[in-house]
mmCIF file of C-alpha atoms in Angstrom:
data_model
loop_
_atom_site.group_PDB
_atom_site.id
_atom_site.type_symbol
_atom_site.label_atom_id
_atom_site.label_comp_id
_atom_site.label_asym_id
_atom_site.label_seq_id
_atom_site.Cartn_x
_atom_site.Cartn_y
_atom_site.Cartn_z
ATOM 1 C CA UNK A 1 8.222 12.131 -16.586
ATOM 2 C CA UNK A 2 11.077 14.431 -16.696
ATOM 3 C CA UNK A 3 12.150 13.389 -13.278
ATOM 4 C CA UNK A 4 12.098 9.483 -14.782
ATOM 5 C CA UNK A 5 14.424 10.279 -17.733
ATOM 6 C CA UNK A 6 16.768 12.282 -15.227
ATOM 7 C CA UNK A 7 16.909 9.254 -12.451
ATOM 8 C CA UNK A 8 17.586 6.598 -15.862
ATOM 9 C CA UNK A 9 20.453 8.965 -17.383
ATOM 10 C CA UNK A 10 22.519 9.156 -13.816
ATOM 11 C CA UNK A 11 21.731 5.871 -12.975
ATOM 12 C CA UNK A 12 23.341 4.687 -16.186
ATOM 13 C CA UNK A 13 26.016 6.993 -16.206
ATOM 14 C CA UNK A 14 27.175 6.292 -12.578
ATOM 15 C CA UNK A 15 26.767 3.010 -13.305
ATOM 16 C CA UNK A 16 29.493 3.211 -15.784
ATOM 17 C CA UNK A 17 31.043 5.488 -13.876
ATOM 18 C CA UNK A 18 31.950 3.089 -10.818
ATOM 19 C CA UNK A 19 32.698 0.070 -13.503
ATOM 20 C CA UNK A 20 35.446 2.094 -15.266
ATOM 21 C CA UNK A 21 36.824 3.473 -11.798
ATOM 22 C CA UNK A 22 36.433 -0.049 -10.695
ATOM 23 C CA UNK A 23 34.977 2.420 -7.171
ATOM 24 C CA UNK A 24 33.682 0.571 -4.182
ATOM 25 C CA UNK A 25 31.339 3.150 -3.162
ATOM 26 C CA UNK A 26 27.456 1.989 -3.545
ATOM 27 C CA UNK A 27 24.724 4.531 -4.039
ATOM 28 C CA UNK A 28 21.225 4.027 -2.250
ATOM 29 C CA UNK A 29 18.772 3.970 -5.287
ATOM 30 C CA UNK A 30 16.163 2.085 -3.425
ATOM 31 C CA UNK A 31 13.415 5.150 -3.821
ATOM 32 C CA UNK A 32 13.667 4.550 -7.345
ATOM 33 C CA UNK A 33 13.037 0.715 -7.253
ATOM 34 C CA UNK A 34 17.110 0.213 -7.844
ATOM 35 C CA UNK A 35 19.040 -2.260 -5.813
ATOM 36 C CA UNK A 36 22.406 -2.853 -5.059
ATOM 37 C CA UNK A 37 24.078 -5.226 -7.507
ATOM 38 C CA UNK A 38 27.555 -6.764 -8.017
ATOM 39 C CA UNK A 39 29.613 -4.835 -11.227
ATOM 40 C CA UNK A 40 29.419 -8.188 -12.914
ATOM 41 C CA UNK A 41 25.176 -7.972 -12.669
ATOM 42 C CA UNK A 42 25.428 -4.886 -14.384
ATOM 43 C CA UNK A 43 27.810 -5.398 -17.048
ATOM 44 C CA UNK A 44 25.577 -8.736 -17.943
ATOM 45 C CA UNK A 45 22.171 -6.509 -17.476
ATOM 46 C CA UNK A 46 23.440 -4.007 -19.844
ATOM 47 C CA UNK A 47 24.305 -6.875 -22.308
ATOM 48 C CA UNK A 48 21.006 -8.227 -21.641
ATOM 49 C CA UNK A 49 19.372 -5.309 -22.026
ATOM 50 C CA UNK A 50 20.821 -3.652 -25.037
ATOM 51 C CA UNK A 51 18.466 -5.146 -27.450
ATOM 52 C CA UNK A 52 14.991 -4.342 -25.479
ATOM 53 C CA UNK A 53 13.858 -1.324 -27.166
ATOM 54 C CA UNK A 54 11.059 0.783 -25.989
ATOM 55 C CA UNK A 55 8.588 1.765 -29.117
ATOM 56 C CA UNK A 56 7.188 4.822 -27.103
ATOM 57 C CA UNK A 57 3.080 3.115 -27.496
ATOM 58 C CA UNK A 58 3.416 0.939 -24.710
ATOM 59 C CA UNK A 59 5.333 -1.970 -25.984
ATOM 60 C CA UNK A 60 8.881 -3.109 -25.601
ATOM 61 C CA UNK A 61 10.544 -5.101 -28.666
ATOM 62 C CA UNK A 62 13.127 -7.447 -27.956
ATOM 63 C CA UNK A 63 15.456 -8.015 -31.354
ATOM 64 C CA UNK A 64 17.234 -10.934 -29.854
ATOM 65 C CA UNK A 65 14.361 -13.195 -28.431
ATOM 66 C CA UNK A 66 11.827 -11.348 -31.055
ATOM 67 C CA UNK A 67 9.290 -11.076 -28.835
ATOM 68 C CA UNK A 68 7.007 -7.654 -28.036
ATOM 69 C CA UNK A 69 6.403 -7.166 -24.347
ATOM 70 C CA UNK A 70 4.097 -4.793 -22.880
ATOM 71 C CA UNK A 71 5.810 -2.033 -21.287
ATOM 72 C CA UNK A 72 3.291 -1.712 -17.945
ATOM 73 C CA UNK A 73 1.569 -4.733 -15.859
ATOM 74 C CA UNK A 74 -1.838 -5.438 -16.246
ATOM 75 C CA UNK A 75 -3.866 -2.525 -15.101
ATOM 76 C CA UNK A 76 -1.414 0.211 -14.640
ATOM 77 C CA UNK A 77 -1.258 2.985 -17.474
ATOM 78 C CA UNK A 78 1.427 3.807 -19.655
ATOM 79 C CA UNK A 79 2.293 7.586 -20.231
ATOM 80 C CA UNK A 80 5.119 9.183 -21.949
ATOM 81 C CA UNK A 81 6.835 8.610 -25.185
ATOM 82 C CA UNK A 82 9.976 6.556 -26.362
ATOM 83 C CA UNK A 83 12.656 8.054 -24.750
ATOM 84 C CA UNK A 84 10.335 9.589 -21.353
ATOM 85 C CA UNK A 85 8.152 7.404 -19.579
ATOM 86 C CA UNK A 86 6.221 5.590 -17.096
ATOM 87 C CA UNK A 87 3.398 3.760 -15.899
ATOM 88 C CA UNK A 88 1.788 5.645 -13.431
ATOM 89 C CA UNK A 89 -0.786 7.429 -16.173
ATOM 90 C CA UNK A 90 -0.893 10.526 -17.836
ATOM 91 C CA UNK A 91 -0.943 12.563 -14.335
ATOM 92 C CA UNK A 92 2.175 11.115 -13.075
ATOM 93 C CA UNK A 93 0.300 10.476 -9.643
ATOM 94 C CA UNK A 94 -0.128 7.038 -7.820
ATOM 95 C CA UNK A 95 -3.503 5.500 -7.955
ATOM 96 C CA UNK A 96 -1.751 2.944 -5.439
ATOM 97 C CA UNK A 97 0.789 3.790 -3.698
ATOM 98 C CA UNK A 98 1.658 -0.087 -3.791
ATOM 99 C CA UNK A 99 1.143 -0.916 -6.970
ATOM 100 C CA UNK A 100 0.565 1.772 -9.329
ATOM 101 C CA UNK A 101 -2.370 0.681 -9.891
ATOM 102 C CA UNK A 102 -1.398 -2.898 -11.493
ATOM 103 C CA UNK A 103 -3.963 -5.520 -10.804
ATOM 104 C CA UNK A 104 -3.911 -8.703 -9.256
ATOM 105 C CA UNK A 105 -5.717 -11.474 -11.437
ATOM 106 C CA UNK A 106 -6.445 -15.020 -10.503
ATOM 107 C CA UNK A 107 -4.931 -17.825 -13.123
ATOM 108 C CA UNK A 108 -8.148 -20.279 -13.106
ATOM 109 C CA UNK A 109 -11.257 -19.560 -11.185
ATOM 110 C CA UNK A 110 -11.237 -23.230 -10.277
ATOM 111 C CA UNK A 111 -8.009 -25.401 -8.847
ATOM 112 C CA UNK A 112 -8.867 -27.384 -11.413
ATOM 113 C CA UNK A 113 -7.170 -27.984 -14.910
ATOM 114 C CA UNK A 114 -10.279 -26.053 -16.200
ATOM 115 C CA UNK A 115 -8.248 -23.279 -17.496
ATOM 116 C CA UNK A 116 -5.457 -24.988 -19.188
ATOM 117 C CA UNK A 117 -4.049 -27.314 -21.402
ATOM 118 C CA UNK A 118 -3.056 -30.976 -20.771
ATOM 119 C CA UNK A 119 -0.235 -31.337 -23.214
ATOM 120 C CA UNK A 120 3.169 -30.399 -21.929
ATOM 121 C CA UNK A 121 4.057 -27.487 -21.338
ATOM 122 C CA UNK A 122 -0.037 -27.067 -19.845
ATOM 123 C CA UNK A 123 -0.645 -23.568 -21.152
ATOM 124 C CA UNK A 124 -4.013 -20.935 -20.449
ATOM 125 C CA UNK A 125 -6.878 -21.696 -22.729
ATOM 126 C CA UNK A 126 -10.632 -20.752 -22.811
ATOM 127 C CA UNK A 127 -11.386 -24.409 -23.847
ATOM 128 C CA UNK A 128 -11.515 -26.670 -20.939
ATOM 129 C CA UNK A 129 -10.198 -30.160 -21.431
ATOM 130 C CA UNK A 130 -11.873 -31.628 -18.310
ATOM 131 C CA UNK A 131 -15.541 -30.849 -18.841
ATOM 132 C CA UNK A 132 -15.592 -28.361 -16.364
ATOM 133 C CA UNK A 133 -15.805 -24.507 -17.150
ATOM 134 C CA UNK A 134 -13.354 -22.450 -15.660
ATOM 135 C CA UNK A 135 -12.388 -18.820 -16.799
ATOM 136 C CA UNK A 136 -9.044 -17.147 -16.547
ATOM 137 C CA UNK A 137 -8.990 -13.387 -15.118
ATOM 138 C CA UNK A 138 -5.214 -13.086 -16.521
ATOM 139 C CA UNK A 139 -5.981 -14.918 -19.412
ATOM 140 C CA UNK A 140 -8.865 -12.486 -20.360
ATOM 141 C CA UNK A 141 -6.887 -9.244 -19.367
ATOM 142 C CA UNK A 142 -3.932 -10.280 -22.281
ATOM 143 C CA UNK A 143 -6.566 -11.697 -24.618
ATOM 144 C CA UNK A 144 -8.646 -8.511 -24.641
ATOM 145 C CA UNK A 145 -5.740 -5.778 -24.671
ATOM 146 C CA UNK A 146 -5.154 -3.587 -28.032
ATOM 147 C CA UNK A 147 -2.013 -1.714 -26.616
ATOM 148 C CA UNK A 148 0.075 -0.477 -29.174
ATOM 149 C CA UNK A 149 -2.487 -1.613 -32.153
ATOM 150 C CA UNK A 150 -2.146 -4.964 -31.552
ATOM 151 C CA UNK A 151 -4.797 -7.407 -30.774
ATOM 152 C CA UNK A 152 -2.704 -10.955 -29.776
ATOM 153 C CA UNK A 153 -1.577 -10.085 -26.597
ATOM 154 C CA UNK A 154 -0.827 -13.302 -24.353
ATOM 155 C CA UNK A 155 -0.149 -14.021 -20.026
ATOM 156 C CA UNK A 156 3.883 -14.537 -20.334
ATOM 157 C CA UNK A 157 5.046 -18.113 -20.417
ATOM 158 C CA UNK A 158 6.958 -19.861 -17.744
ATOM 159 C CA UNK A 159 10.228 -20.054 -19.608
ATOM 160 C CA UNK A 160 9.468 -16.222 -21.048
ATOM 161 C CA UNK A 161 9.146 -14.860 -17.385
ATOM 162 C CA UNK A 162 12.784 -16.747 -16.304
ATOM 163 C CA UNK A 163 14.335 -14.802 -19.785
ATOM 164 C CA UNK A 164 13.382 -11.291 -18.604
ATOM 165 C CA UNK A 165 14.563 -11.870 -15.277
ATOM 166 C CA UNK A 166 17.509 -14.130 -15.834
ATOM 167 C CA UNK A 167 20.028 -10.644 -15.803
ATOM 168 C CA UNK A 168 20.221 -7.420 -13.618
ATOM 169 C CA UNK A 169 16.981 -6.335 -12.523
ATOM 170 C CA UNK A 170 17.997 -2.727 -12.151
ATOM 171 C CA UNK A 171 18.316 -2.517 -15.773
ATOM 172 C CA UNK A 172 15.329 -4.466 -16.215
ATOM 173 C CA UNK A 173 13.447 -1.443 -13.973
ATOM 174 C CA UNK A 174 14.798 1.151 -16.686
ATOM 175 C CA UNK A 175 12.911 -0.847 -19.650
ATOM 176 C CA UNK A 176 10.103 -1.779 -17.224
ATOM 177 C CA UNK A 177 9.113 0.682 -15.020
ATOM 178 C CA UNK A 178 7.156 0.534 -11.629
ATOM 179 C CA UNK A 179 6.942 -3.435 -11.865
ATOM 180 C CA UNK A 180 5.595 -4.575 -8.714
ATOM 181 C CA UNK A 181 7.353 -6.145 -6.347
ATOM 182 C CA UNK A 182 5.617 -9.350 -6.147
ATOM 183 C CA UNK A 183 5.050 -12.515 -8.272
ATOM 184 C CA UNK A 184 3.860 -12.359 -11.529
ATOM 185 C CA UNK A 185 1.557 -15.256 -13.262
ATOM 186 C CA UNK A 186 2.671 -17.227 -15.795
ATOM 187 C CA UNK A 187 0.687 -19.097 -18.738
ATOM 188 C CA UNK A 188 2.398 -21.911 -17.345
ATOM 189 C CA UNK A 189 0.705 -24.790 -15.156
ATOM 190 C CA UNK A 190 2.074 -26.525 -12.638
ATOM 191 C CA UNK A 191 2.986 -30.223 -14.735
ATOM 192 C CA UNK A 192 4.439 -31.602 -11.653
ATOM 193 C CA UNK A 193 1.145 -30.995 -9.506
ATOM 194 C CA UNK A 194 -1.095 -34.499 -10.582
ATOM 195 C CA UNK A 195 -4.333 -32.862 -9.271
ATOM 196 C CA UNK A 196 -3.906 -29.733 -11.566
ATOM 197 C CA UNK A 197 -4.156 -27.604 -8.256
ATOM 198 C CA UNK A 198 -1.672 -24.630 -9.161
ATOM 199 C CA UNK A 199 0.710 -22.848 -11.553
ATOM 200 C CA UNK A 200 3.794 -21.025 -11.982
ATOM 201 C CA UNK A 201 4.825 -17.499 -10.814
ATOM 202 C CA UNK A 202 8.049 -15.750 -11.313
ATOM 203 C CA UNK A 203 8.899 -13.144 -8.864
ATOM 204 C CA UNK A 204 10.344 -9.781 -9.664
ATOM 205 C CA UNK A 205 10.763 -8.400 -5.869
ATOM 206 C CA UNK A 206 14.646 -7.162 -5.436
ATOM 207 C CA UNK A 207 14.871 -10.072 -2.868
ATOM 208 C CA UNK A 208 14.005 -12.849 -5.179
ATOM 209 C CA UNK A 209 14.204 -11.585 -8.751
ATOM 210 C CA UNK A 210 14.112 -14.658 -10.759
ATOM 211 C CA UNK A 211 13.145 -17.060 -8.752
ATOM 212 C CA UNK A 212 9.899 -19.342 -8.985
ATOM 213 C CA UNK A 213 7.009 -20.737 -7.263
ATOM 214 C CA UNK A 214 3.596 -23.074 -8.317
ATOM 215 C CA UNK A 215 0.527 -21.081 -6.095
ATOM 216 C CA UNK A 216 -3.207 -22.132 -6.029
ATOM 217 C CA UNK A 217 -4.591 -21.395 -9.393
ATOM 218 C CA UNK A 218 -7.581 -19.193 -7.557
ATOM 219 C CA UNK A 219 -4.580 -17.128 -5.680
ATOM 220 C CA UNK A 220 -3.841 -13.223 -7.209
ATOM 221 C CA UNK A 221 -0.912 -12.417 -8.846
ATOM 222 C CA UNK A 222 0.349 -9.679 -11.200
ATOM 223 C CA UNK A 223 0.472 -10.226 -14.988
ATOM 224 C CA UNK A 224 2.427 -9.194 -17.694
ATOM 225 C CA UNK A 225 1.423 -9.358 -21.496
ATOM 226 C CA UNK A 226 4.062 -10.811 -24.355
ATOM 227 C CA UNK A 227 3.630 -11.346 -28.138
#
């Protein structure tokens, strides 16, 4: 945990550092889940970023926006406090070397609009509007978490997802720790697909932070909670 607060405090400083100095020189941070970004990035990310707050229980606040995120993806463990942490779990060890032991949860049991809403923007619900069950694995995961107190967690919209990673996703890492490196579901259906087959992901890999896709509503993807 110690190590964590360490890697965050140089980053952040050297960060500055090389804006001031306007300095060329780029330093590998790749172990740490850093990439390397242009000065402008940063200076936006740490804009961004300012008003994400980390409560120490879990949950990130976000003054501007005024929404609560969780701080860890669906199934990994948050450990630390509001200045130290991670979500690897209490022990600091890897579960999953590959995912820290987030879990990958299917959108709609059916490719079907069994799991969502008709009415634009289509949206995860348990009722289906078709007449044919269908149950949500992501939608249940958000629905039946009590981090921080707090029983009305929700999957992440569409719209919600492109907000958190519209700026620097180094400085996104420092308020979200050991996200995965993969797509991440969001509430949102896929409006342009007539047969209701898929649904939107956001990606938060270094190589395509930000960017979107509509997968198979019975595909896998990582989830994060909002409120």
């Amino acid at each position: 945990m110690r190590k964590l607060l360490i890697i965050k405090s140089l980053f952040t400083l050297l960060a500055v550092g090389f804006l001031s100095m306007g300095c060329e020189e780029k330093l590998d941070r790749s172990p740490y889940g850093f990439q390397e970004e242009d000065d402008s990035d940063l200076i936006a990310g740490a804009i961004f970023f300012q008003s994400f707050t980390n409560v120490g229980d879990g949950t990130v606040t976000d003054s501007t926006s005024g929404l609560m995120w969780k701080t860890c993806s669906q199934g990994q463990v948050f450990s630390g406090d509001a200045t130290s942490y991670s979500c690897r779990g209490a022990s600091g060890t890897l579960s999953n070397p590959s995912s820290f032991g987030a879990t990958e949860l299917q959108y709609c049991n059916v490719d079907l609009n069994a799991c969502n809403t008709l009415g634009l923007p289509q949206t995860l619900s348990t009722t289906s509007p078709i007449g044919i069950a269908g149950s949500s694995e992501a939608y249940d995961s958000c629905a039946n978490d009590n981090t921080g107190g707090h029983s009305d967690w929700r999957v992440a919209s569409f719209l919600e997802l492109k907000y958190l990673s519209s700026n620097s996703r180094n400085f996104m890492i420092l308020k979200f720790p050991d996200t995965i490196e993969s797509f991440y579901w969001s509430s949102t259906a896929n409006e342009q697909d007539a047969g209701g087959k898929t649904a939107r992901a956001v990606s938060f890999s270094r190589d395509r932070f930000g960017e979107d896709e509509a997968f198979s509503k019975t595909s896998r993807y990582f989830v994060r909670c909002v409120r």
